[in-house]
Coordinates of C-alpha atoms in Angstrom, one line a residue:
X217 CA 0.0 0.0 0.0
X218 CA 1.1 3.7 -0.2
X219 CA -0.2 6.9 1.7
X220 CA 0.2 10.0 1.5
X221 CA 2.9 11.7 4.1
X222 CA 3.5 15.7 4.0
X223 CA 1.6 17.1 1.2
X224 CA 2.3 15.0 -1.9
X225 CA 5.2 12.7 -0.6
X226 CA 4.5 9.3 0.4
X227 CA 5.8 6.2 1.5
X228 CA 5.6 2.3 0.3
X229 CA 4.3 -0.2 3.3
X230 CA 4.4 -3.5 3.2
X231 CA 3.1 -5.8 5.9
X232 CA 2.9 -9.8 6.1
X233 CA 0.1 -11.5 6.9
X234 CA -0.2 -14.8 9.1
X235 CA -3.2 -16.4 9.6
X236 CA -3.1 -19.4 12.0
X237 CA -6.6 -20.7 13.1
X238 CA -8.6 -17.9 14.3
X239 CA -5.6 -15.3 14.7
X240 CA -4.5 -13.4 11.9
X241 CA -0.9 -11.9 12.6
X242 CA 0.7 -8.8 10.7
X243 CA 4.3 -7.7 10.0
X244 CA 4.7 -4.4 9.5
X245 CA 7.6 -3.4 6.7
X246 CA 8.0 0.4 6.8
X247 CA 10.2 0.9 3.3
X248 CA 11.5 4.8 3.7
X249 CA 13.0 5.8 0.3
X250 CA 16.6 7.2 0.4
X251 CA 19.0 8.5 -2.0
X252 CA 18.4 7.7 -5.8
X253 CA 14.9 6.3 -5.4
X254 CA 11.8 7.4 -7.7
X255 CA 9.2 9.6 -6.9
X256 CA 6.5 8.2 -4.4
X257 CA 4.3 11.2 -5.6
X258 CA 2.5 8.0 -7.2
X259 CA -1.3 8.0 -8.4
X260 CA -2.0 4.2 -9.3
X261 CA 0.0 0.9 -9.0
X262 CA -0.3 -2.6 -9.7
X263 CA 1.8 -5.8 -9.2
X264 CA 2.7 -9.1 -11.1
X265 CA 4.5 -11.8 -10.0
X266 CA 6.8 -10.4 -7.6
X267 CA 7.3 -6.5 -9.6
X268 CA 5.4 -3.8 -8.5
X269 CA 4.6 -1.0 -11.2
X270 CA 3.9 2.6 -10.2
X271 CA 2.8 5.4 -12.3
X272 CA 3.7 9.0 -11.3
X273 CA 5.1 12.4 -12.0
X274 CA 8.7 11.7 -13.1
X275 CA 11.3 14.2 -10.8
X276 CA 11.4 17.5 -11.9
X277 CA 9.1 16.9 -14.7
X278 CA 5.2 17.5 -15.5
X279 CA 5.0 14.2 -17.2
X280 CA 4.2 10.6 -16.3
X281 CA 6.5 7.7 -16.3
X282 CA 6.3 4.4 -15.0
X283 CA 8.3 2.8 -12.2
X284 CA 9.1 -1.2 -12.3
X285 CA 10.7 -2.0 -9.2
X286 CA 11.6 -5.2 -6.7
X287 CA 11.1 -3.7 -3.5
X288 CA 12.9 -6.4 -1.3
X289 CA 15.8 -6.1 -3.2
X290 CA 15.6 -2.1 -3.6
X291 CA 15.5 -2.2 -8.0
X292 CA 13.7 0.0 -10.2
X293 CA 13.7 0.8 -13.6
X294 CA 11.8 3.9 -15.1
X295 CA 10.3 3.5 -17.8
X296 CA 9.4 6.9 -20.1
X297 CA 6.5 6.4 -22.3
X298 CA 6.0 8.9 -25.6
X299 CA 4.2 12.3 -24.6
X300 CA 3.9 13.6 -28.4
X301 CA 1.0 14.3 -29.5
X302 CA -1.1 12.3 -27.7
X303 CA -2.9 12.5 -24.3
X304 CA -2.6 9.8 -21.6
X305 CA -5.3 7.3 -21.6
X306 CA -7.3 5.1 -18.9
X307 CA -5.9 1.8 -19.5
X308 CA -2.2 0.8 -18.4
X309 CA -1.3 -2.3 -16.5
X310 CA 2.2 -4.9 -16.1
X311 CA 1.8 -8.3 -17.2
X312 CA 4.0 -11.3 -17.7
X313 CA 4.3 -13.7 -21.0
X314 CA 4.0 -17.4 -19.8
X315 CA 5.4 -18.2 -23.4
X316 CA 8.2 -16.0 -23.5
X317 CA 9.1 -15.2 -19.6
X318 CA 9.3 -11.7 -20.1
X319 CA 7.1 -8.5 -18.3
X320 CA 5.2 -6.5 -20.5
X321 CA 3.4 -3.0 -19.9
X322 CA 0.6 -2.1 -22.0
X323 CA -1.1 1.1 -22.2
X324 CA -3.8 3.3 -23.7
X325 CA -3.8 6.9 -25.2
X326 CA -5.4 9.3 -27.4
X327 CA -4.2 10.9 -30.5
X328 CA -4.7 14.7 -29.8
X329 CA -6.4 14.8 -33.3
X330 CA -8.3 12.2 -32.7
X331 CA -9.7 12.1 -29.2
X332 CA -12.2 9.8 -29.5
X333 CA -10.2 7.2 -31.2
X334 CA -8.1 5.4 -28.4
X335 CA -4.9 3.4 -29.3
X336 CA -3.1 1.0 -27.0
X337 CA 0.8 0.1 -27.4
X338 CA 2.7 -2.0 -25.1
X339 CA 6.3 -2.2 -24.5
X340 CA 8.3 -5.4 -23.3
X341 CA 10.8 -4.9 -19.9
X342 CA 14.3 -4.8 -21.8
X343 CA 13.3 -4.3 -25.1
X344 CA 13.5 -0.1 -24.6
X345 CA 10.9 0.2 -27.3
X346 CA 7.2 1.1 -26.9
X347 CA 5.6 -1.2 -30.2
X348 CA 1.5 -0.2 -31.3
X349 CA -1.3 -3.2 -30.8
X350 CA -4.8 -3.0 -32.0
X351 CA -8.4 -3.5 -30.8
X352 CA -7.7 -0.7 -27.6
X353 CA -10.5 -0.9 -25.2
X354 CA -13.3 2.1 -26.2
X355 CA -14.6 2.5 -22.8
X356 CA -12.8 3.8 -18.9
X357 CA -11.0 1.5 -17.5
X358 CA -10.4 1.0 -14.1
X359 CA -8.4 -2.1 -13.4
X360 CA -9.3 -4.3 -9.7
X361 CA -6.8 -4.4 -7.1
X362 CA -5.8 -7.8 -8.6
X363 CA -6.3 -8.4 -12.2
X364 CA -3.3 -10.6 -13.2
X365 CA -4.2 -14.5 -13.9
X366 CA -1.9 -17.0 -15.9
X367 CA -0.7 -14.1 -18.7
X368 CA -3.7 -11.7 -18.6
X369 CA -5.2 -9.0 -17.2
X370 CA -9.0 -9.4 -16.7
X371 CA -11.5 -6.2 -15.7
X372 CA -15.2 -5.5 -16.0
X373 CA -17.3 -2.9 -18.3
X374 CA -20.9 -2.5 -18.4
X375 CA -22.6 -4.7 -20.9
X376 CA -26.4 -4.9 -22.3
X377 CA -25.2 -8.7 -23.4
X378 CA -23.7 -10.1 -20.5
X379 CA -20.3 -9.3 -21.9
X380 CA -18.8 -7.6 -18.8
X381 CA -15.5 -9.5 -18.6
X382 CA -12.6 -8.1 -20.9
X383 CA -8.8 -9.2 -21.2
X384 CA -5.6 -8.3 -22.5
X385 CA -3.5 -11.5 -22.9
X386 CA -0.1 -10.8 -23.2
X387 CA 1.0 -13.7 -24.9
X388 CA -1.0 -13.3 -27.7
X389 CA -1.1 -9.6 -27.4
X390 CA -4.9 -9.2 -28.1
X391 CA -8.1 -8.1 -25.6
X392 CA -10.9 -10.4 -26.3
X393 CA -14.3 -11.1 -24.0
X394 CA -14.5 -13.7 -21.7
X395 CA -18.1 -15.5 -21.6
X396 CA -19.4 -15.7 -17.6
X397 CA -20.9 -18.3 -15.9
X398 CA -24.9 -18.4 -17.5
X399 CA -26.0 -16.7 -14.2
X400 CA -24.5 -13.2 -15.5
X401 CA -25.2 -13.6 -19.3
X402 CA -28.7 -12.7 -19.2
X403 CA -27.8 -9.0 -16.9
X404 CA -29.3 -5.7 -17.8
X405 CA -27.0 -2.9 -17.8
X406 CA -27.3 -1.3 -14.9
X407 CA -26.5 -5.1 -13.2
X408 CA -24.0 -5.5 -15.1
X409 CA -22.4 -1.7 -13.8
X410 CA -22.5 -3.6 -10.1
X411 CA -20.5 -6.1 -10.8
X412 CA -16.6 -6.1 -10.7
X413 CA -14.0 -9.0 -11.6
X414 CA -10.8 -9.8 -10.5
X415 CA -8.2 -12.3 -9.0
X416 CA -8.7 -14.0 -5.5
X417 CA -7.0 -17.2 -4.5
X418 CA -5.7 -18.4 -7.9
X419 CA -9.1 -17.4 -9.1
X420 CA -10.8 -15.4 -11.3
X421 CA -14.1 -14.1 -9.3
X422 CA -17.2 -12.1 -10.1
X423 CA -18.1 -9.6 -7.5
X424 CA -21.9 -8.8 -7.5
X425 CA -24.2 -6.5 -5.9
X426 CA -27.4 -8.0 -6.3
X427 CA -28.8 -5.0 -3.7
X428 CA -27.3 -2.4 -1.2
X429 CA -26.8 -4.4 1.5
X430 CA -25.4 -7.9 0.0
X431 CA -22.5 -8.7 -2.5
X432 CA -21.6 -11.9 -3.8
X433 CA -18.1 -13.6 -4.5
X434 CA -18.1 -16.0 -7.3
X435 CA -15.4 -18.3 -9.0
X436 CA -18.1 -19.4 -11.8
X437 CA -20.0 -20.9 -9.0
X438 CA -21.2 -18.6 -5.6
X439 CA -18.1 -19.0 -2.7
X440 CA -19.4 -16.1 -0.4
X441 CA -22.5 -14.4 0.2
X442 CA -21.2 -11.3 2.8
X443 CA -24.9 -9.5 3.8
X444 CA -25.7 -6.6 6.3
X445 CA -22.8 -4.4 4.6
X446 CA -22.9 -1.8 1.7
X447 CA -22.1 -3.7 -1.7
X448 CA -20.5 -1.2 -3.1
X449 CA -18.2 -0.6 -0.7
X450 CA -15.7 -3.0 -0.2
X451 CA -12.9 -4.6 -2.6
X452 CA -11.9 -8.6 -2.1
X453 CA -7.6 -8.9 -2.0
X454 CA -6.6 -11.8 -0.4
X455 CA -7.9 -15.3 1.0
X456 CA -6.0 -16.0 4.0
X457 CA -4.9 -19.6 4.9
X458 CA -7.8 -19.7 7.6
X459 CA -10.2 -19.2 4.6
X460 CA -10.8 -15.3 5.8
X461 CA -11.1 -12.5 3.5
X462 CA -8.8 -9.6 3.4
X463 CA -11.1 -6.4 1.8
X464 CA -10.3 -2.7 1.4
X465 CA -13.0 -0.8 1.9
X466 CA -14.2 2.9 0.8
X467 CA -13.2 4.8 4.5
X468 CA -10.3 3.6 3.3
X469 CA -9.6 0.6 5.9
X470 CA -8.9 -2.8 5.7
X471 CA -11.4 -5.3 7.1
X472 CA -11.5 -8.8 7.3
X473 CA -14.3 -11.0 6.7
X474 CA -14.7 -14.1 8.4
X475 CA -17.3 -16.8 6.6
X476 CA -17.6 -19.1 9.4
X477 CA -18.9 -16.0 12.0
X478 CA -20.1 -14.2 9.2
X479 CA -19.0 -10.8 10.1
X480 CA -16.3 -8.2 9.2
X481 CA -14.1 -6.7 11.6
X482 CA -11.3 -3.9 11.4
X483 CA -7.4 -4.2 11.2
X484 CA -6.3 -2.0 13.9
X485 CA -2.6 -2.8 12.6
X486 CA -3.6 -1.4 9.1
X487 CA -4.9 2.2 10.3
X488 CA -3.4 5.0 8.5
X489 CA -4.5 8.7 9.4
X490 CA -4.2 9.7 5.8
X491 CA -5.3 8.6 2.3
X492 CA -4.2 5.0 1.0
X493 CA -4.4 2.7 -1.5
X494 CA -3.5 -1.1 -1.1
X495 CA -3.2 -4.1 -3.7
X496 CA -2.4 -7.6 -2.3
X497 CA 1.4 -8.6 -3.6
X498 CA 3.5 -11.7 -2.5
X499 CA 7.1 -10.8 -2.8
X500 CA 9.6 -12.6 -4.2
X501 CA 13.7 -12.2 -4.8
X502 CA 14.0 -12.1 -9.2
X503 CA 16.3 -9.2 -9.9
X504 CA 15.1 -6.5 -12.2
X505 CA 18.7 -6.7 -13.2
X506 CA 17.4 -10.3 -14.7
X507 CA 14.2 -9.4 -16.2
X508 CA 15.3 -6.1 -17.6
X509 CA 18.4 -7.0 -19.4
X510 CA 19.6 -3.6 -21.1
X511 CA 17.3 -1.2 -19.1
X512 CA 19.3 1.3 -16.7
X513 CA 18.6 0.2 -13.3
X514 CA 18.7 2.3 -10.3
X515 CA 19.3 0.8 -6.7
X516 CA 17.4 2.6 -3.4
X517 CA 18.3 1.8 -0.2
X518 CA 15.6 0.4 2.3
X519 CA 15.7 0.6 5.9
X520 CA 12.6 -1.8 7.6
X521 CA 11.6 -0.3 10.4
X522 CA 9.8 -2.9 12.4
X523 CA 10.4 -6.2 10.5
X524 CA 10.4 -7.8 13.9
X525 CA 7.0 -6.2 15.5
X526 CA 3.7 -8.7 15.2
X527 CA 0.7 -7.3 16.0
X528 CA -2.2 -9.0 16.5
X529 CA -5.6 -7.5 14.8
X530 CA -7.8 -6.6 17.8
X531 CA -11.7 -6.4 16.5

């Protein structure tokens, strides 16, 4: 997760989570950026398979670049994407090619003489070239906390033919539709605008709000039914290894929702008295040095705070 610090600097958290029977446990990493490290003035990130991507204000500079980074090793590489004549567009996210073992970014923008035309390109991690794909997706895009699943990226749009889940698959380069379970195909449009899709415990998962006080998490069949709550106001990131659910919620705040009580309760451990965003991301020790062969790669140094502290979540 990040959050916002003095005005428009923030700071990169990352905390471990241990569920053992009824107790969850949490870890708190506090990563403090030193030295040659790039900008935390971030507005959206995403991770895949052990890389986090940021997107921010590059130093010094009114324009948007995107950060690729390993931060347990302390890597980065920035990557600049083209500014002329063009205006940024809704769609960006980092993938990885199961067929070729490399990371990919893809992104949308719009020509500024054609504004209503959008056109995606995509650029591979150590290629240092930004290459133009077809078929970019017409309508806003707002990717889930976890959208990454075996070489794809996978996000909801509304739909007046059940069509709500789109990919980008980044092996084959291509977005295409993927058909739901026969449950959704026959919902009207404003059913289908309350429904979100991601990735939850290997899965992909349909989120629905079937009214204000119920939402619904399916894997093509119904897993959870969480009642008494507003739908709209909570986002599924993690299934613990004691089957609960870790959720962000709107406040912000991370909750947890346990299906054998039935109830949601706070994480005391995750409050934060400013704004934050948080994606679920398991860690892992590839080098960017590896997977970006040819990029120029920056080092930061990271000082962890409390790496030793475990806190239990009080309710």
């Amino acid at each position: 997760m990040y959050n916002n610090l003095e005005k428009s600097r923030k700071r990169l958290l990352l905390s471990h989570v241990y569920a053992d029977g009824a107790s969850v446990q949490v870890s708190k990493l506090n990563f403090t950026p030193k030295f040659n490290v790039p900008s935390w003035d971030i507005s959206d990130m995403s991770a895949c398979n052990g890389l986090l991507c940021l997107v921010g204000p590059k130093r010094d500079d009114p324009f948007y670049v995107f950060y690729v980074c390993n931060p347990i090793l302390g890597e980065f590489i920035t990557i600049q994407p083209p500014y002329k004549d063009r205006c940024r567009g809704d769609f960006w996210g980092l993938s990885y090619s199961t067929v070729t073992n490399q990371y990919k970014l893809w992104q949308s923008y719009y020509p500024t003489d054609e504004l209503n035309c959008p056109m995606a390109e995509i650029y591979t991690i150590g290629s240092g070239t930004w290459r133009s794909i077809v078929n970019a997706p017409t309508d806003f895009v707002s990717l889930p906390f976890n959208a990454f699943l075996n070489g794809a990226l996978y996000w909801s749009k509304s739909s007046l033919r059940g069509e709500f889940i789109n990919s980008s698959d980044f092996d084959t380069e291509q977005f295409g539709i993927v058909p739901p379970p026969h449950h959704f195909q026959e919902l009207d449009k404003y059913s289908s605008e309350c429904t979100e899709t991601g990735v939850l415990g290997g899965c992909l998962f349909i989120c629905h709000c079937p009214d204000f006080m119920q939402f619904d998490i399916w894997a093509w069949t119904k897993q959870f039914v969480i009642k008494h709550v507003y739908s709209g106001s909570y986002q599924p990131m993690l299934v613990l290894s004691n089957g609960e659910i870790f959720m962000l919620s709107n406040y912000p705040k991370i909750t947890c929702y346990n299906e054998k009580g039935r109830y949601i309760r706070g994480a005391k451990s995750f409050r934060i008295r400013s704004k934050f965003d948080a994606i679920a991301y398991t860690p892992c020790f590839v080098s960017v040095y590896n997977v970006a062969k040819g990029e120029q790669i920056s080092r930061y140094y990271i000082i962890i705070v409390a790496m030793h502290l475990i806190n239990r979540i009080r309710v």
